């Protein structure tokens, strides 16, 4: 099933009984969309490329700025002023030339967002603003995809995964991102440029997004669907909250009237 080269390259994870050769083949066939190639997208994309996720799409319309380099570890000093998605793709292919990386060098919205989500198996929201988060959530709901969402500010990070795939085994509809953060109740918040961010905190969350993605693709363990995981870098504490679906959520209740 795997060629010798792949068997050696991915040997340390193939040895995990939860992954094995079958899981590795699933990773090589998987299609993952990363919305945003900043502090979260950097570690997420690096780990997914390293693990041999075969088809990555990196979307980001921004250029690398010197103030990004403190935490957006996929970039090098010489990448300044380059488009992030293009620079990230180049580094991912240096890391693993066996995979395919496609670049969307613009902000994903509307029809292009819908198209890219429809072609992906799993979508990672690595963006930094509510408008994009709501749009990505809506597109994942519409196309019944898995969404792995991360966020970080100052010393705090959050992670939550949403399973919008149709499944007769599901007992109840899970929440969507907008059940958790209803639109209109949250002003465009502090962002990293105004509030600050400890670099390793986005590293932790982006790495967890990659871990969740690898688990979901291979079927290993239990992804934290419907659970908000909150990390405090000052105390090193994780908290976990069950998030129920909001029956009045304007986004997901219309999908399941
Ligand atoms: Zn909802």
Short mmCIF file of N, CA, C and O in Angstrom, two decimals, residues 39-137:
data_model
loop_
_atom_site.label_atom_id
_atom_site.label_comp_id
_atom_site.label_asym_id
_atom_site.label_seq_id
_atom_site.Cartn_x
_atom_site.Cartn_y
_atom_site.Cartn_z
N UNK A 39 0.20 32.79 13.07
CA UNK A 39 0.76 32.11 14.24
C UNK A 39 0.19 30.72 14.46
O UNK A 39 0.91 29.82 14.91
N UNK A 40 -1.09 30.51 14.15
CA UNK A 40 -1.70 29.18 14.28
C UNK A 40 -1.39 28.32 13.06
O UNK A 40 -1.06 27.14 13.18
N UNK A 41 -1.51 28.93 11.89
CA UNK A 41 -1.31 28.19 10.65
C UNK A 41 0.12 27.71 10.49
O UNK A 41 0.36 26.66 9.88
N UNK A 42 1.08 28.46 11.04
CA UNK A 42 2.49 28.07 10.87
C UNK A 42 2.77 26.68 11.45
O UNK A 42 3.19 25.79 10.70
N UNK A 43 2.55 26.46 12.74
CA UNK A 43 2.84 25.12 13.27
C UNK A 43 1.89 24.07 12.73
O UNK A 43 2.29 22.92 12.49
N UNK A 44 0.62 24.44 12.52
CA UNK A 44 -0.36 23.47 12.02
C UNK A 44 0.09 22.94 10.66
O UNK A 44 0.13 21.73 10.43
N UNK A 45 0.46 23.85 9.77
CA UNK A 45 0.86 23.43 8.42
C UNK A 45 2.15 22.62 8.45
O UNK A 45 2.28 21.62 7.74
N UNK A 46 3.10 23.04 9.28
CA UNK A 46 4.37 22.31 9.35
C UNK A 46 4.15 20.88 9.81
O UNK A 46 4.69 19.93 9.23
N UNK A 47 3.35 20.70 10.87
CA UNK A 47 3.12 19.34 11.37
C UNK A 47 2.31 18.49 10.38
O UNK A 47 2.55 17.29 10.25
N UNK A 48 1.36 19.11 9.71
CA UNK A 48 0.56 18.33 8.74
C UNK A 48 1.42 17.92 7.55
O UNK A 48 1.33 16.79 7.06
N UNK A 49 2.26 18.84 7.09
CA UNK A 49 3.17 18.50 5.98
C UNK A 49 4.14 17.41 6.41
O UNK A 49 4.39 16.45 5.68
N UNK A 50 4.69 17.56 7.61
CA UNK A 50 5.65 16.57 8.10
C UNK A 50 5.01 15.19 8.22
O UNK A 50 5.64 14.17 7.96
N UNK A 51 3.73 15.16 8.62
CA UNK A 51 3.03 13.90 8.81
C UNK A 51 2.61 13.27 7.49
O UNK A 51 2.09 12.15 7.48
N UNK A 52 2.79 14.00 6.39
CA UNK A 52 2.45 13.43 5.09
C UNK A 52 0.99 13.61 4.70
O UNK A 52 0.47 12.82 3.91
N UNK A 53 0.34 14.65 5.22
CA UNK A 53 -1.01 14.96 4.73
C UNK A 53 -0.84 15.38 3.26
O UNK A 53 -0.16 16.37 2.97
N UNK A 54 -1.44 14.64 2.37
CA UNK A 54 -1.03 14.68 0.97
C UNK A 54 -1.43 15.90 0.17
O UNK A 54 -0.79 16.23 -0.83
N UNK A 55 -2.49 16.58 0.60
CA UNK A 55 -3.00 17.70 -0.18
C UNK A 55 -3.35 18.84 0.76
O UNK A 55 -4.38 18.81 1.43
N UNK A 56 -2.48 19.84 0.80
CA UNK A 56 -2.72 21.01 1.66
C UNK A 56 -3.05 22.20 0.78
O UNK A 56 -2.44 22.40 -0.28
N UNK A 57 -4.02 22.98 1.23
CA UNK A 57 -4.31 24.27 0.59
C UNK A 57 -4.08 25.34 1.64
O UNK A 57 -4.66 25.27 2.74
N UNK A 58 -3.21 26.30 1.33
CA UNK A 58 -2.87 27.37 2.28
C UNK A 58 -3.44 28.67 1.73
O UNK A 58 -3.07 29.08 0.62
N UNK A 59 -4.33 29.29 2.50
CA UNK A 59 -4.95 30.54 2.06
C UNK A 59 -4.57 31.68 2.98
O UNK A 59 -4.82 31.61 4.20
N UNK A 60 -3.96 32.70 2.43
CA UNK A 60 -3.66 33.91 3.20
C UNK A 60 -3.33 35.04 2.22
O UNK A 60 -2.54 34.84 1.30
N UNK A 61 -3.95 36.18 2.42
CA UNK A 61 -3.71 37.31 1.51
C UNK A 61 -2.68 38.28 2.03
O UNK A 61 -2.33 39.24 1.32
N UNK A 62 -2.18 38.07 3.23
CA UNK A 62 -1.24 39.02 3.83
C UNK A 62 0.19 38.75 3.41
O UNK A 62 0.53 37.66 2.98
N UNK A 63 1.02 39.77 3.61
CA UNK A 63 2.45 39.62 3.39
C UNK A 63 3.15 39.47 4.74
O UNK A 63 2.67 39.97 5.76
N UNK A 64 4.28 38.79 4.73
CA UNK A 64 5.06 38.59 5.96
C UNK A 64 5.66 39.93 6.39
O UNK A 64 6.28 40.63 5.59
N UNK A 65 5.45 40.24 7.67
CA UNK A 65 5.94 41.48 8.25
C UNK A 65 6.95 41.12 9.35
O UNK A 65 6.86 40.05 9.94
N UNK A 66 7.87 42.02 9.63
CA UNK A 66 8.88 41.68 10.63
C UNK A 66 8.25 41.38 12.00
O UNK A 66 8.76 40.55 12.75
N UNK A 67 7.11 42.02 12.30
CA UNK A 67 6.46 41.78 13.59
C UNK A 67 5.79 40.41 13.65
O UNK A 67 5.33 39.99 14.71
N UNK A 68 5.70 39.69 12.53
CA UNK A 68 5.14 38.34 12.52
C UNK A 68 6.15 37.29 12.97
O UNK A 68 5.79 36.20 13.42
N UNK A 69 7.44 37.61 12.81
CA UNK A 69 8.47 36.57 12.93
C UNK A 69 8.66 36.08 14.36
O UNK A 69 9.23 35.02 14.59
N UNK A 70 8.15 36.84 15.32
CA UNK A 70 8.24 36.45 16.74
C UNK A 70 7.45 35.18 17.03
O UNK A 70 7.71 34.47 18.00
N UNK A 71 6.47 34.84 16.18
CA UNK A 71 5.62 33.68 16.46
C UNK A 71 5.23 32.87 15.23
O UNK A 71 4.80 31.73 15.37
N UNK A 72 5.35 33.43 14.04
CA UNK A 72 4.89 32.73 12.83
C UNK A 72 6.07 31.95 12.26
O UNK A 72 6.71 32.34 11.30
N UNK A 73 6.33 30.82 12.91
CA UNK A 73 7.64 30.17 12.80
C UNK A 73 7.90 29.47 11.47
O UNK A 73 8.99 28.97 11.26
N UNK A 74 6.92 29.47 10.58
CA UNK A 74 7.19 28.87 9.28
C UNK A 74 8.05 29.81 8.42
O UNK A 74 8.72 29.38 7.50
N UNK A 75 8.07 31.11 8.77
CA UNK A 75 8.77 32.10 7.94
C UNK A 75 10.19 32.34 8.43
O UNK A 75 10.51 32.11 9.60
N UNK A 76 11.00 32.85 7.50
CA UNK A 76 12.38 33.23 7.78
C UNK A 76 12.50 34.73 7.55
O UNK A 76 11.66 35.33 6.89
N UNK A 77 13.55 35.30 8.06
CA UNK A 77 13.74 36.75 7.93
C UNK A 77 13.63 37.21 6.47
O UNK A 77 13.05 38.25 6.17
N UNK A 78 14.16 36.41 5.56
CA UNK A 78 14.15 36.79 4.14
C UNK A 78 12.76 36.75 3.51
O UNK A 78 12.59 37.21 2.38
N UNK A 79 11.78 36.20 4.22
CA UNK A 79 10.44 36.11 3.65
C UNK A 79 9.65 37.42 3.77
O UNK A 79 8.54 37.52 3.25
N UNK A 80 10.20 38.39 4.48
CA UNK A 80 9.47 39.64 4.68
C UNK A 80 9.03 40.22 3.33
O UNK A 80 9.80 40.22 2.37
N UNK A 81 7.77 40.68 3.31
CA UNK A 81 7.11 41.29 2.14
C UNK A 81 6.59 40.26 1.14
O UNK A 81 5.86 40.61 0.22
N UNK A 82 6.95 38.97 1.32
CA UNK A 82 6.37 37.95 0.44
C UNK A 82 4.95 37.62 0.90
O UNK A 82 4.65 37.70 2.10
N UNK A 83 4.11 37.18 -0.01
CA UNK A 83 2.79 36.68 0.38
C UNK A 83 2.97 35.47 1.32
O UNK A 83 3.79 34.60 1.05
N UNK A 84 2.17 35.46 2.38
CA UNK A 84 2.34 34.40 3.39
C UNK A 84 2.06 33.02 2.83
O UNK A 84 2.80 32.06 3.12
N UNK A 85 0.98 32.88 2.07
CA UNK A 85 0.63 31.54 1.57
C UNK A 85 1.72 31.02 0.64
O UNK A 85 2.09 29.83 0.69
N UNK A 86 2.26 31.89 -0.20
CA UNK A 86 3.31 31.47 -1.12
C UNK A 86 4.59 31.12 -0.38
O UNK A 86 5.23 30.09 -0.66
N UNK A 87 4.96 31.97 0.59
CA UNK A 87 6.20 31.69 1.35
C UNK A 87 6.04 30.41 2.18
O UNK A 87 6.94 29.58 2.24
N UNK A 88 4.85 30.25 2.79
CA UNK A 88 4.62 29.04 3.60
C UNK A 88 4.68 27.79 2.73
O UNK A 88 5.29 26.78 3.10
N UNK A 89 4.05 27.85 1.56
CA UNK A 89 4.03 26.68 0.67
C UNK A 89 5.45 26.28 0.29
O UNK A 89 5.78 25.09 0.25
N UNK A 90 6.29 27.27 0.01
CA UNK A 90 7.68 26.96 -0.37
C UNK A 90 8.39 26.21 0.76
O UNK A 90 9.09 25.22 0.52
N UNK A 91 8.19 26.66 2.00
CA UNK A 91 8.86 25.99 3.13
C UNK A 91 8.27 24.60 3.39
O UNK A 91 8.99 23.68 3.76
N UNK A 92 6.97 24.46 3.19
CA UNK A 92 6.35 23.14 3.40
C UNK A 92 6.89 22.13 2.39
O UNK A 92 7.13 20.97 2.74
N UNK A 93 7.12 22.58 1.17
CA UNK A 93 7.65 21.66 0.15
C UNK A 93 9.13 21.37 0.36
O UNK A 93 9.61 20.31 -0.03
N UNK A 94 9.84 22.30 1.00
CA UNK A 94 11.22 22.00 1.40
C UNK A 94 11.22 20.90 2.46
O UNK A 94 12.07 20.01 2.46
N UNK A 95 10.25 21.01 3.38
CA UNK A 95 10.15 20.02 4.44
C UNK A 95 9.74 18.66 3.88
O UNK A 95 10.29 17.63 4.26
N UNK A 96 8.73 18.67 3.00
CA UNK A 96 8.23 17.40 2.48
C UNK A 96 7.84 17.54 1.01
O UNK A 96 6.71 17.91 0.69
N UNK A 97 8.77 17.22 0.09
CA UNK A 97 8.47 17.35 -1.35
C UNK A 97 7.49 16.29 -1.85
O UNK A 97 7.07 16.36 -3.01
N UNK A 98 7.11 15.35 -0.98
CA UNK A 98 6.22 14.26 -1.41
C UNK A 98 4.75 14.68 -1.43
O UNK A 98 3.91 13.96 -1.95
N UNK A 99 4.44 15.82 -0.80
CA UNK A 99 3.04 16.22 -0.72
C UNK A 99 2.73 17.30 -1.76
O UNK A 99 3.64 17.85 -2.38
N UNK A 100 1.43 17.57 -1.92
CA UNK A 100 1.02 18.67 -2.81
C UNK A 100 0.54 19.84 -1.94
O UNK A 100 -0.22 19.64 -0.99
N UNK A 101 1.01 21.02 -2.28
CA UNK A 101 0.58 22.23 -1.56
C UNK A 101 0.07 23.23 -2.60
O UNK A 101 0.78 23.55 -3.56
N UNK A 102 -1.15 23.66 -2.42
CA UNK A 102 -1.73 24.66 -3.32
C UNK A 102 -1.89 25.97 -2.55
O UNK A 102 -2.23 25.97 -1.36
N UNK A 103 -1.65 27.07 -3.25
CA UNK A 103 -1.65 28.40 -2.63
C UNK A 103 -2.89 29.18 -3.05
O UNK A 103 -3.23 29.20 -4.24
N UNK A 104 -3.56 29.80 -2.08
CA UNK A 104 -4.55 30.82 -2.39
C UNK A 104 -3.99 32.11 -1.77
O UNK A 104 -4.04 32.30 -0.56
N UNK A 105 -3.44 32.98 -2.63
CA UNK A 105 -2.71 34.15 -2.14
C UNK A 105 -3.65 35.34 -1.95
O UNK A 105 -3.31 36.47 -2.30
N UNK A 106 -4.83 35.07 -1.43
CA UNK A 106 -5.77 36.16 -1.18
C UNK A 106 -6.64 35.77 0.00
O UNK A 106 -6.68 34.61 0.40
N UNK A 107 -7.35 36.76 0.53
CA UNK A 107 -8.28 36.50 1.62
C UNK A 107 -9.43 35.66 1.09
O UNK A 107 -10.05 36.03 0.09
N UNK A 108 -9.73 34.55 1.74
CA UNK A 108 -10.79 33.66 1.27
C UNK A 108 -12.13 34.19 1.74
O UNK A 108 -12.37 34.32 2.93
N UNK A 109 -13.04 34.43 0.80
CA UNK A 109 -14.40 34.79 1.21
C UNK A 109 -15.36 34.38 0.10
O UNK A 109 -14.96 34.04 -1.01
N UNK A 110 -16.63 34.40 0.46
CA UNK A 110 -17.73 34.20 -0.49
C UNK A 110 -17.55 32.92 -1.32
O UNK A 110 -17.32 31.86 -0.77
N UNK A 111 -17.62 33.09 -2.65
CA UNK A 111 -17.66 31.91 -3.53
C UNK A 111 -16.35 31.12 -3.49
O UNK A 111 -16.36 29.90 -3.56
N UNK A 112 -15.26 31.84 -3.41
CA UNK A 112 -13.97 31.14 -3.38
C UNK A 112 -13.83 30.32 -2.09
O UNK A 112 -13.36 29.19 -2.11
N UNK A 113 -14.28 30.91 -0.97
CA UNK A 113 -14.27 30.18 0.30
C UNK A 113 -15.14 28.93 0.19
O UNK A 113 -14.74 27.83 0.58
N UNK A 114 -16.34 29.11 -0.36
CA UNK A 114 -17.27 27.99 -0.50
C UNK A 114 -16.65 26.89 -1.36
O UNK A 114 -16.71 25.70 -1.02
N UNK A 115 -16.02 27.28 -2.46
CA UNK A 115 -15.41 26.30 -3.37
C UNK A 115 -14.28 25.55 -2.67
O UNK A 115 -14.20 24.31 -2.74
N UNK A 116 -13.41 26.30 -1.99
CA UNK A 116 -12.27 25.64 -1.33
C UNK A 116 -12.73 24.71 -0.21
O UNK A 116 -12.20 23.62 -0.04
N UNK A 117 -13.73 25.14 0.56
CA UNK A 117 -14.25 24.27 1.62
C UNK A 117 -14.88 23.02 1.02
O UNK A 117 -14.70 21.91 1.54
N UNK A 118 -15.59 23.17 -0.09
CA UNK A 118 -16.26 22.02 -0.70
C UNK A 118 -15.25 20.97 -1.15
O UNK A 118 -15.56 19.78 -1.18
N UNK A 119 -14.03 21.40 -1.49
CA UNK A 119 -13.02 20.46 -1.98
C UNK A 119 -12.18 19.84 -0.87
O UNK A 119 -11.37 18.95 -1.12
N UNK A 120 -12.34 20.33 0.36
CA UNK A 120 -11.51 19.86 1.48
C UNK A 120 -12.22 18.77 2.26
O UNK A 120 -13.46 18.68 2.25
N UNK A 121 -11.45 17.93 2.95
CA UNK A 121 -12.03 16.99 3.91
C UNK A 121 -12.17 17.66 5.28
O UNK A 121 -13.14 17.44 5.99
N UNK A 122 -11.16 18.42 5.64
CA UNK A 122 -11.11 19.07 6.96
C UNK A 122 -10.62 20.50 6.75
O UNK A 122 -9.72 20.75 5.93
N UNK A 123 -11.22 21.43 7.50
CA UNK A 123 -10.85 22.83 7.40
C UNK A 123 -10.28 23.29 8.74
O UNK A 123 -10.89 23.05 9.79
N UNK A 124 -9.12 23.91 8.71
CA UNK A 124 -8.55 24.50 9.92
C UNK A 124 -8.75 26.01 9.87
O UNK A 124 -8.28 26.67 8.94
N UNK A 125 -9.47 26.51 10.87
CA UNK A 125 -9.61 27.96 10.97
C UNK A 125 -8.43 28.48 11.79
O UNK A 125 -8.38 28.31 13.01
N UNK A 126 -7.50 29.10 11.08
CA UNK A 126 -6.32 29.68 11.71
C UNK A 126 -6.34 31.19 11.49
O UNK A 126 -5.29 31.82 11.39
N UNK A 127 -7.54 31.74 11.40
CA UNK A 127 -7.67 33.17 11.10
C UNK A 127 -7.64 33.97 12.40
O UNK A 127 -7.52 33.42 13.49
N UNK A 128 -7.78 35.27 12.29
CA UNK A 128 -7.62 36.12 13.46
C UNK A 128 -8.75 37.14 13.59
O UNK A 128 -8.57 38.16 14.24
N UNK A 129 -9.89 36.87 12.96
CA UNK A 129 -10.99 37.83 13.10
C UNK A 129 -12.33 37.12 13.00
O UNK A 129 -12.46 36.07 12.36
N UNK A 130 -13.35 37.72 13.65
CA UNK A 130 -14.65 37.07 13.73
C UNK A 130 -15.33 36.96 12.37
O UNK A 130 -16.02 35.98 12.09
N UNK A 131 -15.16 37.95 11.51
CA UNK A 131 -15.83 37.90 10.20
C UNK A 131 -15.40 36.64 9.45
O UNK A 131 -16.24 35.91 8.90
N UNK A 132 -14.11 36.37 9.43
CA UNK A 132 -13.62 35.16 8.75
C UNK A 132 -14.10 33.91 9.47
O UNK A 132 -14.53 32.94 8.84
N UNK A 133 -14.06 33.94 10.80
CA UNK A 133 -14.48 32.75 11.56
C UNK A 133 -15.93 32.39 11.29
O UNK A 133 -16.27 31.21 11.12
N UNK A 134 -16.80 33.39 11.27
CA UNK A 134 -18.21 33.11 10.97
C UNK A 134 -18.38 32.59 9.54
O UNK A 134 -19.16 31.66 9.29
N UNK A 135 -17.65 33.18 8.61
CA UNK A 135 -17.78 32.75 7.21
C UNK A 135 -17.28 31.31 7.03
O UNK A 135 -17.89 30.51 6.31
N UNK A 136 -16.18 30.98 7.69
CA UNK A 136 -15.63 29.62 7.58
C UNK A 136 -16.59 28.62 8.23
O UNK A 136 -16.87 27.55 7.69
N UNK A 137 -17.14 29.00 9.39
CA UNK A 137 -18.13 28.15 10.07
C UNK A 137 -19.33 27.88 9.17
O UNK A 137 -19.75 26.73 9.01
#
